[in-house]
Coordinates of C-alpha atoms in Angstrom, one line a residue:
Chain A
M659 CA 0.0 0.0 0.0
D660 CA 2.8 2.3 1.0
F661 CA 4.3 1.6 -2.4
L662 CA 1.1 2.6 -4.2
K663 CA 0.9 5.8 -2.2
R664 CA 4.4 6.7 -3.1
L665 CA 3.8 5.9 -6.7
R666 CA 1.1 8.5 -6.8
R667 CA 3.8 11.1 -6.6
Y668 CA 5.1 10.0 -10.0
P669 CA 2.1 10.6 -12.2
V670 CA 3.9 9.6 -15.4
A671 CA 5.1 6.3 -14.0
L672 CA 1.6 5.7 -12.6
A673 CA 0.0 6.3 -16.1
A674 CA 2.6 4.0 -17.6
G675 CA 1.8 1.4 -15.0
L676 CA -2.0 1.7 -15.8
C677 CA -1.2 1.3 -19.5
I678 CA 0.8 -1.9 -18.7
L679 CA -2.1 -3.1 -16.6
A680 CA -4.5 -2.4 -19.5
V681 CA -2.3 -4.4 -21.9
V682 CA -2.1 -7.3 -19.4
L683 CA -5.9 -7.3 -19.1
T684 CA -6.2 -7.2 -22.9
A685 CA -4.0 -10.2 -23.2
L686 CA -5.9 -12.1 -20.4
F687 CA -9.4 -11.3 -21.8
A688 CA -8.4 -11.5 -25.5
P689 CA -11.2 -13.9 -26.3
V690 CA -13.8 -11.5 -24.9
L691 CA -12.3 -8.3 -26.4
A692 CA -11.3 -9.5 -29.8
P693 CA -14.2 -9.0 -32.3
Y694 CA -13.1 -12.1 -34.4
D695 CA -11.2 -15.3 -34.0
P696 CA -7.6 -14.2 -34.9
D697 CA -7.1 -17.2 -37.2
E698 CA -10.5 -17.0 -38.9
M699 CA -9.9 -16.5 -42.7
D700 CA -12.3 -14.8 -45.0
T701 CA -11.0 -14.6 -48.5
A702 CA -13.8 -12.4 -49.6
T703 CA -12.5 -9.5 -47.4
R704 CA -8.8 -9.7 -48.1
F705 CA -6.9 -6.5 -47.5
A706 CA -9.9 -4.6 -46.3
P707 CA -8.7 -1.0 -45.8
L708 CA -8.5 0.9 -42.5
G709 CA -12.0 2.0 -41.2
T710 CA -13.9 -0.8 -42.9
P711 CA -17.1 -1.4 -40.8
G712 CA -16.6 -4.5 -38.7
H713 CA -12.8 -4.5 -39.4
W714 CA -11.8 -1.1 -38.1
L715 CA -8.0 -1.8 -38.6
G716 CA -8.6 -3.6 -41.8
T717 CA -7.8 -7.3 -42.7
D718 CA -4.6 -9.1 -43.8
E719 CA -3.7 -11.3 -46.8
F720 CA -6.0 -14.1 -45.6
G721 CA -8.8 -11.7 -44.6
R722 CA -8.1 -12.1 -41.0
D723 CA -9.1 -9.2 -38.7
I724 CA -6.0 -7.1 -37.9
L725 CA -7.4 -5.7 -34.6
S726 CA -8.1 -9.3 -33.3
R727 CA -4.6 -10.4 -34.3
I728 CA -3.0 -7.5 -32.5
I729 CA -5.1 -8.2 -29.4
Y730 CA -4.2 -11.9 -29.5
G731 CA -0.6 -11.0 -30.4
S732 CA -0.3 -9.2 -27.0
R733 CA -0.6 -12.7 -25.4
V734 CA 2.5 -14.0 -27.2
S735 CA 4.6 -10.8 -26.6
L736 CA 3.8 -10.5 -22.9
L737 CA 4.0 -14.2 -22.2
V738 CA 7.3 -14.6 -23.9
A739 CA 8.8 -11.5 -22.3
F740 CA 7.5 -12.3 -18.8
T741 CA 8.6 -15.9 -18.9
A742 CA 12.0 -15.1 -20.4
V743 CA 12.7 -12.4 -17.8
A744 CA 11.5 -14.7 -15.0
V745 CA 14.0 -17.4 -16.2
A746 CA 16.8 -14.8 -16.4
L747 CA 15.8 -13.4 -12.9
A748 CA 15.8 -16.9 -11.3
A749 CA 19.0 -18.1 -13.0
G750 CA 20.9 -14.9 -12.8
G751 CA 19.7 -14.1 -9.4
V752 CA 20.7 -17.4 -7.9
L753 CA 24.1 -17.4 -9.6
G754 CA 24.8 -13.8 -8.7
V755 CA 23.7 -14.2 -5.0
L756 CA 25.8 -17.4 -4.7
A757 CA 28.8 -15.8 -6.3
G758 CA 28.6 -12.6 -4.3
F759 CA 27.8 -14.4 -1.0
S760 CA 30.4 -17.1 -1.2
G761 CA 33.2 -15.1 -2.8
G762 CA 36.5 -16.8 -3.6
V763 CA 37.0 -19.2 -6.5
A764 CA 33.3 -19.8 -7.0
D765 CA 32.8 -16.1 -7.4
V766 CA 35.6 -15.6 -9.9
L767 CA 34.6 -18.6 -12.0
L768 CA 30.9 -17.8 -12.1
M769 CA 31.5 -14.2 -12.9
R770 CA 34.1 -14.9 -15.6
L771 CA 31.6 -17.2 -17.3
M772 CA 28.9 -14.5 -17.1
D773 CA 31.4 -12.0 -18.5
L774 CA 31.9 -14.3 -21.5
L775 CA 28.2 -14.6 -22.1
F776 CA 27.9 -10.9 -21.6
A777 CA 30.5 -10.4 -24.3
I778 CA 28.2 -11.9 -26.9
P779 CA 25.5 -9.4 -28.0
A780 CA 22.1 -10.5 -26.6
L781 CA 20.5 -10.9 -30.1
M782 CA 23.5 -13.1 -31.1
V783 CA 23.0 -15.4 -28.0
A784 CA 19.3 -15.5 -28.9
L785 CA 20.0 -16.4 -32.5
G786 CA 22.4 -19.1 -31.4
V787 CA 19.8 -20.6 -29.0
V788 CA 17.0 -20.4 -31.6
G789 CA 19.4 -22.1 -34.0
L790 CA 19.7 -25.0 -31.5
L791 CA 16.1 -25.4 -30.7
G792 CA 14.4 -24.4 -33.9
P793 CA 12.0 -21.4 -34.1
S794 CA 9.1 -21.5 -31.6
A795 CA 7.8 -19.6 -28.6
F796 CA 9.6 -21.9 -26.3
S797 CA 12.9 -21.3 -28.0
V798 CA 12.5 -17.6 -27.8
V799 CA 11.8 -17.8 -24.1
V800 CA 14.9 -19.9 -23.5
A801 CA 17.0 -17.7 -25.9
L802 CA 16.1 -14.5 -24.2
G803 CA 16.3 -16.1 -20.8
V804 CA 19.9 -17.2 -21.5
A805 CA 20.7 -13.9 -23.1
Y806 CA 19.5 -11.8 -20.1
T807 CA 20.9 -14.1 -17.3
P808 CA 24.4 -12.6 -17.2
L809 CA 23.0 -9.1 -16.6
F810 CA 20.9 -10.3 -13.7
A811 CA 23.8 -12.3 -12.3
R812 CA 26.1 -9.2 -12.4
I813 CA 23.5 -6.9 -10.8
A814 CA 22.6 -9.4 -8.1
R815 CA 26.3 -10.1 -7.3
S816 CA 27.2 -6.5 -7.0
A817 CA 24.2 -5.8 -4.9
V818 CA 25.1 -8.7 -2.6
V819 CA 28.7 -7.6 -2.3
G820 CA 27.4 -4.2 -1.4
V821 CA 25.3 -5.4 1.5
R822 CA 27.5 -8.4 2.5
S823 CA 29.5 -6.5 5.0
A824 CA 26.6 -4.3 6.3
A825 CA 26.2 -4.1 10.0
Y826 CA 22.7 -5.8 10.0
I827 CA 24.1 -8.8 8.2
E828 CA 27.0 -9.0 10.7
A829 CA 24.4 -8.8 13.5
A830 CA 22.3 -11.6 12.0
R831 CA 25.4 -13.7 11.5
A832 CA 26.4 -13.1 15.1
M833 CA 23.0 -14.2 16.2
G834 CA 23.7 -17.6 14.5
A835 CA 21.7 -17.2 11.3
S836 CA 22.6 -19.9 8.7
P837 CA 23.9 -18.7 5.3
A838 CA 20.6 -19.8 3.7
R839 CA 18.6 -17.8 6.3
L840 CA 20.9 -14.8 5.8
I841 CA 20.3 -14.8 2.1
R842 CA 16.6 -15.3 2.4
C843 CA 15.8 -12.9 5.2
E844 CA 18.5 -10.3 5.0
V845 CA 20.2 -10.2 1.6
L846 CA 17.2 -10.8 -0.7
P847 CA 14.9 -8.2 0.7
N848 CA 17.7 -5.6 0.4
I849 CA 18.6 -6.3 -3.2
L850 CA 15.1 -6.8 -4.4
P851 CA 14.5 -3.1 -5.4
I852 CA 17.5 -3.1 -7.6
L853 CA 16.4 -6.3 -9.3
L854 CA 12.9 -5.0 -9.7
V855 CA 14.1 -2.0 -11.7
Q856 CA 16.1 -4.3 -13.9
V857 CA 13.1 -6.6 -14.4
T858 CA 11.0 -3.7 -15.7
A859 CA 13.8 -2.6 -18.1
S860 CA 14.3 -6.2 -19.2
L861 CA 10.6 -6.7 -19.9
A862 CA 10.8 -3.8 -22.4
W863 CA 13.8 -5.4 -24.1
G864 CA 12.0 -8.8 -24.0
I865 CA 9.1 -7.4 -26.0
L866 CA 11.4 -5.7 -28.4
D867 CA 13.6 -8.7 -28.9
E868 CA 10.7 -11.0 -29.3
A869 CA 9.4 -8.8 -32.0
S870 CA 12.9 -8.6 -33.6
L871 CA 13.2 -12.4 -33.6
G872 CA 9.6 -12.7 -34.9
F873 CA 10.5 -10.2 -37.6
L874 CA 13.5 -12.3 -38.7
G875 CA 11.2 -15.3 -39.0
L876 CA 12.7 -16.9 -35.9
G877 CA 10.0 -16.4 -33.4
V878 CA 6.5 -17.8 -32.9
Q879 CA 5.5 -19.6 -36.1
P880 CA 2.3 -19.0 -38.1
P881 CA -0.6 -19.1 -37.8
T882 CA -0.2 -18.0 -34.2
S883 CA -0.3 -14.2 -34.2
S884 CA 2.6 -12.3 -32.8
W885 CA 3.5 -8.6 -33.2
G886 CA 6.9 -9.5 -34.7
A887 CA 5.5 -11.9 -37.2
M888 CA 2.8 -9.4 -38.2
L889 CA 5.6 -6.9 -39.0
T890 CA 7.2 -9.4 -41.3
T891 CA 4.0 -10.0 -43.2
G892 CA 3.2 -6.3 -43.0
R893 CA 6.4 -5.5 -44.8
Q894 CA 5.5 -7.9 -47.6
Y895 CA 2.0 -6.4 -48.1
M896 CA 3.0 -2.8 -47.4
Y897 CA 1.2 -1.5 -50.5
Q898 CA -2.0 -3.5 -50.1
A899 CA -2.4 -3.3 -46.3
P900 CA -0.1 -0.8 -44.7
S901 CA -2.1 -1.0 -41.4
I902 CA -0.7 -4.5 -40.6
A903 CA 2.8 -3.3 -40.1
L904 CA 1.8 0.2 -38.8
F905 CA -0.4 -1.0 -36.0
A906 CA 1.7 -4.1 -35.0
G907 CA 4.7 -1.8 -34.7
A908 CA 2.7 0.8 -32.8
A909 CA 1.6 -1.8 -30.3
V910 CA 5.2 -2.8 -29.6
L911 CA 6.2 0.9 -29.3
V912 CA 3.4 1.7 -26.8
V913 CA 4.0 -1.3 -24.6
V914 CA 7.8 -0.9 -24.6
F915 CA 7.5 2.8 -24.0
A916 CA 5.1 2.2 -21.0
F917 CA 7.6 -0.3 -19.5
N918 CA 10.5 2.1 -20.0
L919 CA 8.5 5.0 -18.4
F920 CA 7.4 2.8 -15.5
G921 CA 11.0 1.5 -15.0
D922 CA 12.3 5.1 -14.9
G923 CA 9.7 6.1 -12.4
L924 CA 10.3 3.0 -10.3
R925 CA 14.0 3.7 -10.2
D926 CA 13.4 7.2 -9.0
L927 CA 10.9 6.0 -6.5
L928 CA 13.1 3.3 -5.0
D929 CA 16.3 5.4 -5.1
P930 CA 15.4 9.1 -5.0
R931 CA 19.1 10.0 -5.4
S932 CA 19.0 8.8 -9.0
S933 CA 16.2 11.2 -9.8
R934 CA 17.7 13.9 -12.0
Chain B
M561 CA 50.4 3.4 -19.9
L562 CA 52.5 0.7 -21.5
R563 CA 52.3 -1.4 -18.4
Y564 CA 48.5 -1.0 -18.3
T565 CA 48.2 -1.8 -22.0
L566 CA 50.2 -5.0 -21.6
Y567 CA 48.1 -5.9 -18.5
R568 CA 44.8 -5.5 -20.4
L569 CA 46.2 -7.4 -23.4
L570 CA 47.2 -10.2 -21.1
L571 CA 43.7 -10.3 -19.6
F572 CA 42.3 -10.3 -23.1
V573 CA 43.9 -13.7 -24.0
P574 CA 42.0 -15.9 -21.5
L575 CA 38.8 -14.0 -22.4
L576 CA 39.2 -15.0 -26.1
W577 CA 40.2 -18.5 -25.1
G578 CA 37.1 -18.8 -22.9
L579 CA 35.0 -17.5 -25.8
S580 CA 36.4 -20.1 -28.1
V581 CA 35.4 -22.8 -25.5
V582 CA 31.9 -21.5 -25.1
V583 CA 31.4 -21.2 -28.9
F584 CA 32.9 -24.7 -29.5
V585 CA 30.8 -26.3 -26.8
Y586 CA 27.7 -24.6 -28.4
I587 CA 27.5 -27.1 -31.3
H588 CA 27.6 -30.0 -28.9
L589 CA 24.7 -28.7 -26.9
I590 CA 22.3 -29.5 -29.6
P591 CA 19.7 -32.0 -28.3
G592 CA 20.5 -35.3 -30.0
D593 CA 23.0 -35.2 -32.9
P594 CA 24.0 -32.0 -34.6
V595 CA 24.2 -33.6 -38.0
Q596 CA 20.8 -35.3 -37.6
A597 CA 19.4 -31.9 -36.7
M598 CA 20.9 -30.3 -39.8
V599 CA 19.7 -32.9 -42.3
G600 CA 16.4 -33.6 -40.7
A601 CA 14.9 -36.6 -38.9
S602 CA 14.1 -38.5 -42.1
A603 CA 17.7 -38.9 -43.1
S604 CA 19.1 -42.5 -43.0
Q605 CA 21.6 -43.5 -40.3
E606 CA 24.2 -44.3 -42.9
F607 CA 24.0 -40.9 -44.4
V608 CA 24.3 -39.2 -41.0
A609 CA 27.3 -41.4 -40.1
Q610 CA 28.9 -40.5 -43.4
L611 CA 28.4 -36.8 -42.8
R612 CA 29.7 -37.1 -39.2
E613 CA 32.8 -38.7 -40.7
E614 CA 33.1 -36.0 -43.3
F615 CA 32.9 -33.1 -40.8
G616 CA 35.1 -34.9 -38.2
L617 CA 32.3 -35.0 -35.6
N618 CA 33.0 -38.6 -34.8
R619 CA 36.4 -37.8 -33.3
P620 CA 37.0 -37.3 -29.5
L621 CA 35.9 -33.8 -28.4
L622 CA 39.3 -32.7 -27.4
V623 CA 40.8 -33.6 -30.8
Q624 CA 38.0 -31.7 -32.5
Y625 CA 38.6 -28.7 -30.3
V626 CA 42.4 -28.7 -30.9
D627 CA 41.9 -29.1 -34.6
W628 CA 39.3 -26.3 -34.7
I629 CA 41.2 -23.8 -32.6
S630 CA 44.5 -24.4 -34.3
G631 CA 42.9 -23.4 -37.6
L632 CA 41.6 -20.1 -36.2
P633 CA 44.9 -18.1 -36.2
A634 CA 45.3 -18.8 -39.9
G635 CA 41.7 -17.6 -40.5
D636 CA 40.3 -21.1 -41.0
L637 CA 36.7 -21.0 -39.7
G638 CA 35.7 -24.3 -41.2
I639 CA 33.2 -24.9 -44.0
T640 CA 29.5 -24.3 -44.3
F641 CA 27.3 -27.3 -43.9
R642 CA 25.0 -26.7 -46.9
S643 CA 27.3 -25.5 -49.7
R644 CA 30.6 -26.8 -48.3
Q645 CA 32.2 -23.4 -48.9
P646 CA 35.0 -22.1 -46.6
I647 CA 33.3 -19.8 -44.1
A648 CA 36.0 -17.1 -43.7
P649 CA 36.0 -15.8 -47.3
L650 CA 32.1 -15.8 -47.2
L651 CA 32.1 -13.6 -44.0
L652 CA 35.0 -11.5 -45.2
A653 CA 33.2 -10.6 -48.4
R654 CA 30.3 -9.2 -46.3
I655 CA 32.5 -7.0 -44.2
P656 CA 32.7 -3.9 -46.4
A657 CA 28.9 -3.6 -46.6
T658 CA 28.5 -4.3 -42.8
L659 CA 31.2 -1.9 -41.8
Q660 CA 29.9 0.8 -44.1
L661 CA 26.4 0.6 -42.6
A662 CA 27.7 0.4 -39.0
L663 CA 29.9 3.5 -39.4
A664 CA 27.2 5.5 -41.2
G665 CA 24.6 4.5 -38.6
L666 CA 26.9 5.4 -35.8
L667 CA 27.7 8.7 -37.4
I668 CA 24.0 9.6 -37.7
A669 CA 23.4 8.4 -34.1
L670 CA 26.2 10.6 -32.8
L671 CA 25.0 13.6 -34.9
V672 CA 21.4 13.2 -33.5
G673 CA 22.2 12.0 -30.0
L674 CA 25.2 14.0 -28.8
P675 CA 24.1 17.6 -29.4
S676 CA 20.6 17.0 -28.1
G677 CA 21.7 15.0 -25.1
I678 CA 24.3 17.6 -24.1
L679 CA 21.9 20.5 -24.4
A680 CA 19.3 18.6 -22.4
G681 CA 21.9 17.9 -19.7
L682 CA 23.1 21.5 -19.6
F683 CA 19.6 22.9 -19.4
K684 CA 18.3 20.3 -17.0
N685 CA 14.5 20.6 -16.2
S686 CA 14.0 23.1 -19.0
P687 CA 11.1 22.6 -21.5
F688 CA 13.7 21.3 -24.0
D689 CA 15.0 18.8 -21.5
H690 CA 11.4 17.5 -20.8
L691 CA 10.7 17.3 -24.5
F692 CA 14.1 15.5 -25.0
S693 CA 13.3 13.0 -22.2
I694 CA 10.0 12.0 -23.7
L695 CA 11.2 11.9 -27.3
S696 CA 14.4 10.0 -26.5
L697 CA 12.6 7.4 -24.4
A698 CA 10.0 7.0 -27.2
G699 CA 12.8 6.6 -29.7
Y700 CA 14.6 4.1 -27.5
S701 CA 11.3 2.1 -27.2
M702 CA 10.8 2.0 -31.0
P703 CA 11.4 -1.3 -32.8
L704 CA 14.2 -0.5 -35.3
F705 CA 12.6 -2.5 -38.1
W706 CA 9.3 -0.6 -37.6
L707 CA 11.0 2.7 -38.0
G708 CA 12.9 1.3 -41.0
T709 CA 9.7 0.0 -42.5
L710 CA 8.0 3.4 -42.1
L711 CA 10.9 5.3 -43.7
M712 CA 11.1 2.8 -46.5
V713 CA 7.4 3.1 -47.3
W714 CA 7.3 6.9 -47.1
L715 CA 10.6 7.9 -48.6
G716 CA 11.3 4.9 -50.7
V717 CA 7.9 3.8 -52.0
S718 CA 5.4 6.6 -51.8
W719 CA 7.6 9.7 -52.5
K720 CA 10.3 7.7 -54.4
V721 CA 13.0 10.1 -53.0
L722 CA 15.4 7.3 -52.3
P723 CA 15.9 3.6 -53.4
S724 CA 14.0 1.5 -50.8
Q725 CA 16.0 -1.7 -50.8
G726 CA 19.3 -3.1 -52.2
Y727 CA 23.0 -2.4 -52.4
V728 CA 25.6 -1.3 -55.0
P729 CA 29.3 -1.6 -54.0
F730 CA 31.0 1.8 -53.4
T731 CA 33.8 0.8 -55.9
Q732 CA 31.2 0.2 -58.6
D733 CA 29.1 3.4 -58.3
P734 CA 29.8 5.7 -55.3
L735 CA 26.8 7.9 -55.8
K736 CA 24.3 5.0 -56.1
N737 CA 26.0 3.3 -53.1
L738 CA 25.4 6.3 -51.0
Q739 CA 21.8 6.6 -52.1
Y740 CA 21.1 3.0 -51.1
L741 CA 22.9 3.7 -47.8
V742 CA 20.8 6.6 -46.6
L743 CA 17.6 4.7 -45.5
P744 CA 19.3 1.8 -43.6
A745 CA 21.8 4.2 -42.0
V746 CA 19.2 6.7 -40.9
S747 CA 17.0 3.8 -39.5
L748 CA 20.0 2.4 -37.6
G749 CA 21.2 5.9 -36.5
L750 CA 17.7 7.0 -35.3
G751 CA 17.4 3.8 -33.4
L752 CA 20.8 4.2 -31.6
G753 CA 20.7 8.0 -31.4
P754 CA 18.2 8.3 -28.5
Y755 CA 20.2 5.9 -26.5
I756 CA 23.4 7.9 -27.0
G757 CA 21.5 11.1 -26.2
R758 CA 20.2 9.8 -22.9
M759 CA 23.8 8.7 -22.0
A760 CA 25.2 12.1 -23.0
R761 CA 22.6 13.9 -20.8
A762 CA 23.4 11.7 -17.8
A763 CA 27.1 12.2 -18.3
V764 CA 26.8 16.0 -18.6
I765 CA 24.6 16.2 -15.5
E766 CA 27.1 14.1 -13.6
A767 CA 30.0 16.3 -14.7
L768 CA 28.2 19.5 -13.8
Q769 CA 28.0 18.3 -10.2
E770 CA 31.7 17.9 -9.8
Q771 CA 33.7 20.1 -7.5
Y772 CA 36.0 21.3 -10.2
V773 CA 33.0 22.8 -12.0
N774 CA 32.1 24.7 -8.9
Y775 CA 35.7 25.9 -8.7
A776 CA 35.7 26.9 -12.3
H777 CA 32.5 29.0 -11.7
A778 CA 34.0 30.5 -8.6
K779 CA 37.1 31.5 -10.5
G780 CA 34.7 33.6 -12.6
L781 CA 35.1 31.7 -15.8
R782 CA 32.5 32.2 -18.5
M783 CA 29.8 29.5 -18.8
R784 CA 31.0 28.7 -22.3
T785 CA 34.5 28.1 -21.0
V786 CA 33.4 26.0 -18.1
V787 CA 31.3 23.8 -20.4
N788 CA 33.9 23.4 -23.1
R789 CA 36.9 23.0 -20.9
Y790 CA 35.5 21.1 -17.9
V791 CA 32.1 19.7 -18.4
L792 CA 32.2 18.3 -21.9
R793 CA 35.7 16.9 -21.7
N794 CA 34.9 14.9 -18.6
A795 CA 31.5 13.9 -19.8
M796 CA 32.9 12.5 -23.0
I797 CA 35.1 10.1 -21.0
S798 CA 32.2 8.5 -19.1
L799 CA 30.2 8.5 -22.3
L800 CA 33.0 6.6 -24.0
V801 CA 32.8 3.8 -21.4
V802 CA 29.0 3.4 -21.6
F803 CA 29.2 3.5 -25.4
G804 CA 31.8 0.7 -25.5
L805 CA 29.5 -1.5 -23.3
N806 CA 26.6 -0.9 -25.7
I807 CA 28.3 -1.5 -29.0
G808 CA 26.4 -4.8 -28.9
F809 CA 23.2 -2.8 -29.4
L810 CA 24.6 -1.5 -32.7
L811 CA 25.7 -5.0 -33.8
S812 CA 22.3 -6.4 -33.0
G813 CA 20.3 -3.6 -34.5
Q814 CA 22.4 -3.9 -37.6
I815 CA 21.4 -7.6 -38.2
V816 CA 17.7 -6.5 -38.2
I817 CA 18.3 -3.5 -40.5
E818 CA 20.4 -5.5 -43.0
E819 CA 17.5 -8.0 -43.2
L820 CA 14.9 -5.3 -43.7
F821 CA 16.8 -3.4 -46.4
N822 CA 18.3 -6.5 -48.2
W823 CA 21.7 -5.0 -47.3
P824 CA 24.2 -7.8 -48.0
G825 CA 26.1 -7.7 -44.8
A826 CA 27.3 -10.3 -42.4
G827 CA 24.1 -10.1 -40.4
R828 CA 22.0 -11.5 -43.1
L829 CA 24.4 -14.4 -43.5
I830 CA 23.9 -15.2 -39.8
V831 CA 20.1 -15.1 -40.0
R832 CA 20.2 -17.4 -43.0
A833 CA 22.5 -19.7 -41.2
V834 CA 20.0 -19.9 -38.2
L835 CA 17.1 -20.5 -40.6
E836 CA 19.0 -23.2 -42.4
R837 CA 20.4 -24.6 -39.1
D838 CA 23.9 -24.4 -40.4
Y839 CA 25.7 -24.8 -37.1
F840 CA 29.2 -24.3 -38.4
M841 CA 28.2 -21.0 -39.9
I842 CA 26.4 -19.9 -36.7
Q843 CA 29.4 -21.0 -34.6
A844 CA 31.8 -19.0 -36.8
S845 CA 29.7 -15.9 -36.9
V846 CA 29.1 -15.8 -33.1
L847 CA 32.8 -16.1 -32.6
I848 CA 33.6 -13.3 -35.0
Y849 CA 30.9 -11.0 -33.7
A850 CA 31.8 -11.6 -30.1
S851 CA 35.5 -11.1 -30.8
I852 CA 34.8 -7.8 -32.5
F853 CA 32.7 -6.7 -29.5
L854 CA 35.5 -7.7 -27.1
A855 CA 38.2 -6.0 -29.2
I856 CA 36.2 -2.8 -29.4
N857 CA 35.7 -2.9 -25.6
L858 CA 39.4 -3.4 -25.2
L859 CA 40.1 -0.4 -27.3
V860 CA 37.6 1.7 -25.3
E861 CA 39.2 0.6 -22.1
L862 CA 42.6 1.6 -23.3
L863 CA 41.4 4.9 -24.6
H864 CA 39.6 5.5 -21.3
A865 CA 42.8 4.8 -19.4
Y866 CA 44.7 7.1 -21.7
L867 CA 42.2 9.9 -21.3
D868 CA 41.7 9.4 -17.5
P869 CA 45.0 8.2 -16.1
R870 CA 43.4 7.5 -12.7
V871 CA 41.9 4.3 -14.2
Q872 CA 45.4 2.8 -14.5
L873 CA 45.9 3.0 -10.8
K874 CA 42.8 1.0 -10.0

């Protein structure tokens, strides 16, 4: 509750948060909100233009309703981004906390491995993983999860190193707390805000990267609708139906923008010193 | 500086070695058999065995690794799976187009990002700063390929101001080459520019808060002198470091832009390799891209240490 009260002082972040909530609700209630089945083809109404009654955003090359496909596409984008970031947070968080907390050889080895993965641009890592597993939603989740893990590991480690020698940790240790308890009750709650800000930023990248992979033909495969894949078809049919690419891209832009604004606000809220 | 340079170079070697191990292991992470995955499940066992023999995949892992890595210094990256062509010349042939696009994109990004970011930082909380913050964040959130598609449709197809897709080598027809370069380079530059702008703003604000800036003001120096001589020079140093770390963004963005504009760079080669499941090609390209990324970062670190000698002491 306290958090929500404080969030009210950041109206832009609050608005962005509401926008994200609206998109999440749209994804959840897609069957109710979408006027048509996203895969329903109607060859009689192929390439219906913008503003056609019944198909307000027009139809694509198979006569499928673009609005419905964008609404359903939000499911893929959000699901892939959320799961990939959850994977990266879990894997990177555990590795980083272990490395930072244990120190010594384990720390050096783990972090050098993370440095190596970090040295490969995220999209390259993702391309490599999709190459291994073949293009699918699952591959994209694994690919982005692997690609983002080093960043979370680094952040978690440096946050742990920062609090490791704090007085309250020493006190808990002196009271006989086990390492597991120290991590769970003392370290984690204190590094959570830092991780949370990173989660928001990563969700924005997740949606962008999912769309990029989809655009390259390496994401979710047809007929499932995803924003990235819609941009690829939109490019092919740019003359007949410009609204496919236009609105799919706009959807990505709005959601990513909202996540970025929310992340910025969250950072200022959790660490007022960073507010400039 | 010499000692520091040697020290960084010495650290670079194990990093490259580690990279080679990770990239080598990659091909053996494939669930099941890599050859089977490349030819498809319907291929006969004999055919798969024959291919494994041909590509040396039936030998012990260590032998394969030593064989592979000993070829690297001579530029032997192996051969592609589909066409059995040597990989190195294929990649090398794509370098001019890739490099040209990367440099042009970077130039545009700097031209757009630096002045606006610096101004926003100098005039923090002014209307311009607020406008900059919103626009740069929106630009940063924009999918590169969407921006590229819009530019292509408006300038290339509707207004026919510029050719929308394709490539002509500079050596063949310099003017045409530049015409084809404009749209992809602008798309890449406008994608990266907001990011550079945000970094520049943060760096300027940080530099403005330093003691030496207060001192310079107290000495009675003109604002222009303080900015040019103290703020910008120091802001550029921190900007350099952040930039080095984010060169990956440029490399990734480039892959997408090359695909969109049919620009025959190395990025398209990689995407095709992934689509065709040519693991040898993927392996080689990841190695090359990551090495370039590491090398640029090494250069940035050395440059940083040269510009800010305090770094060498750490």
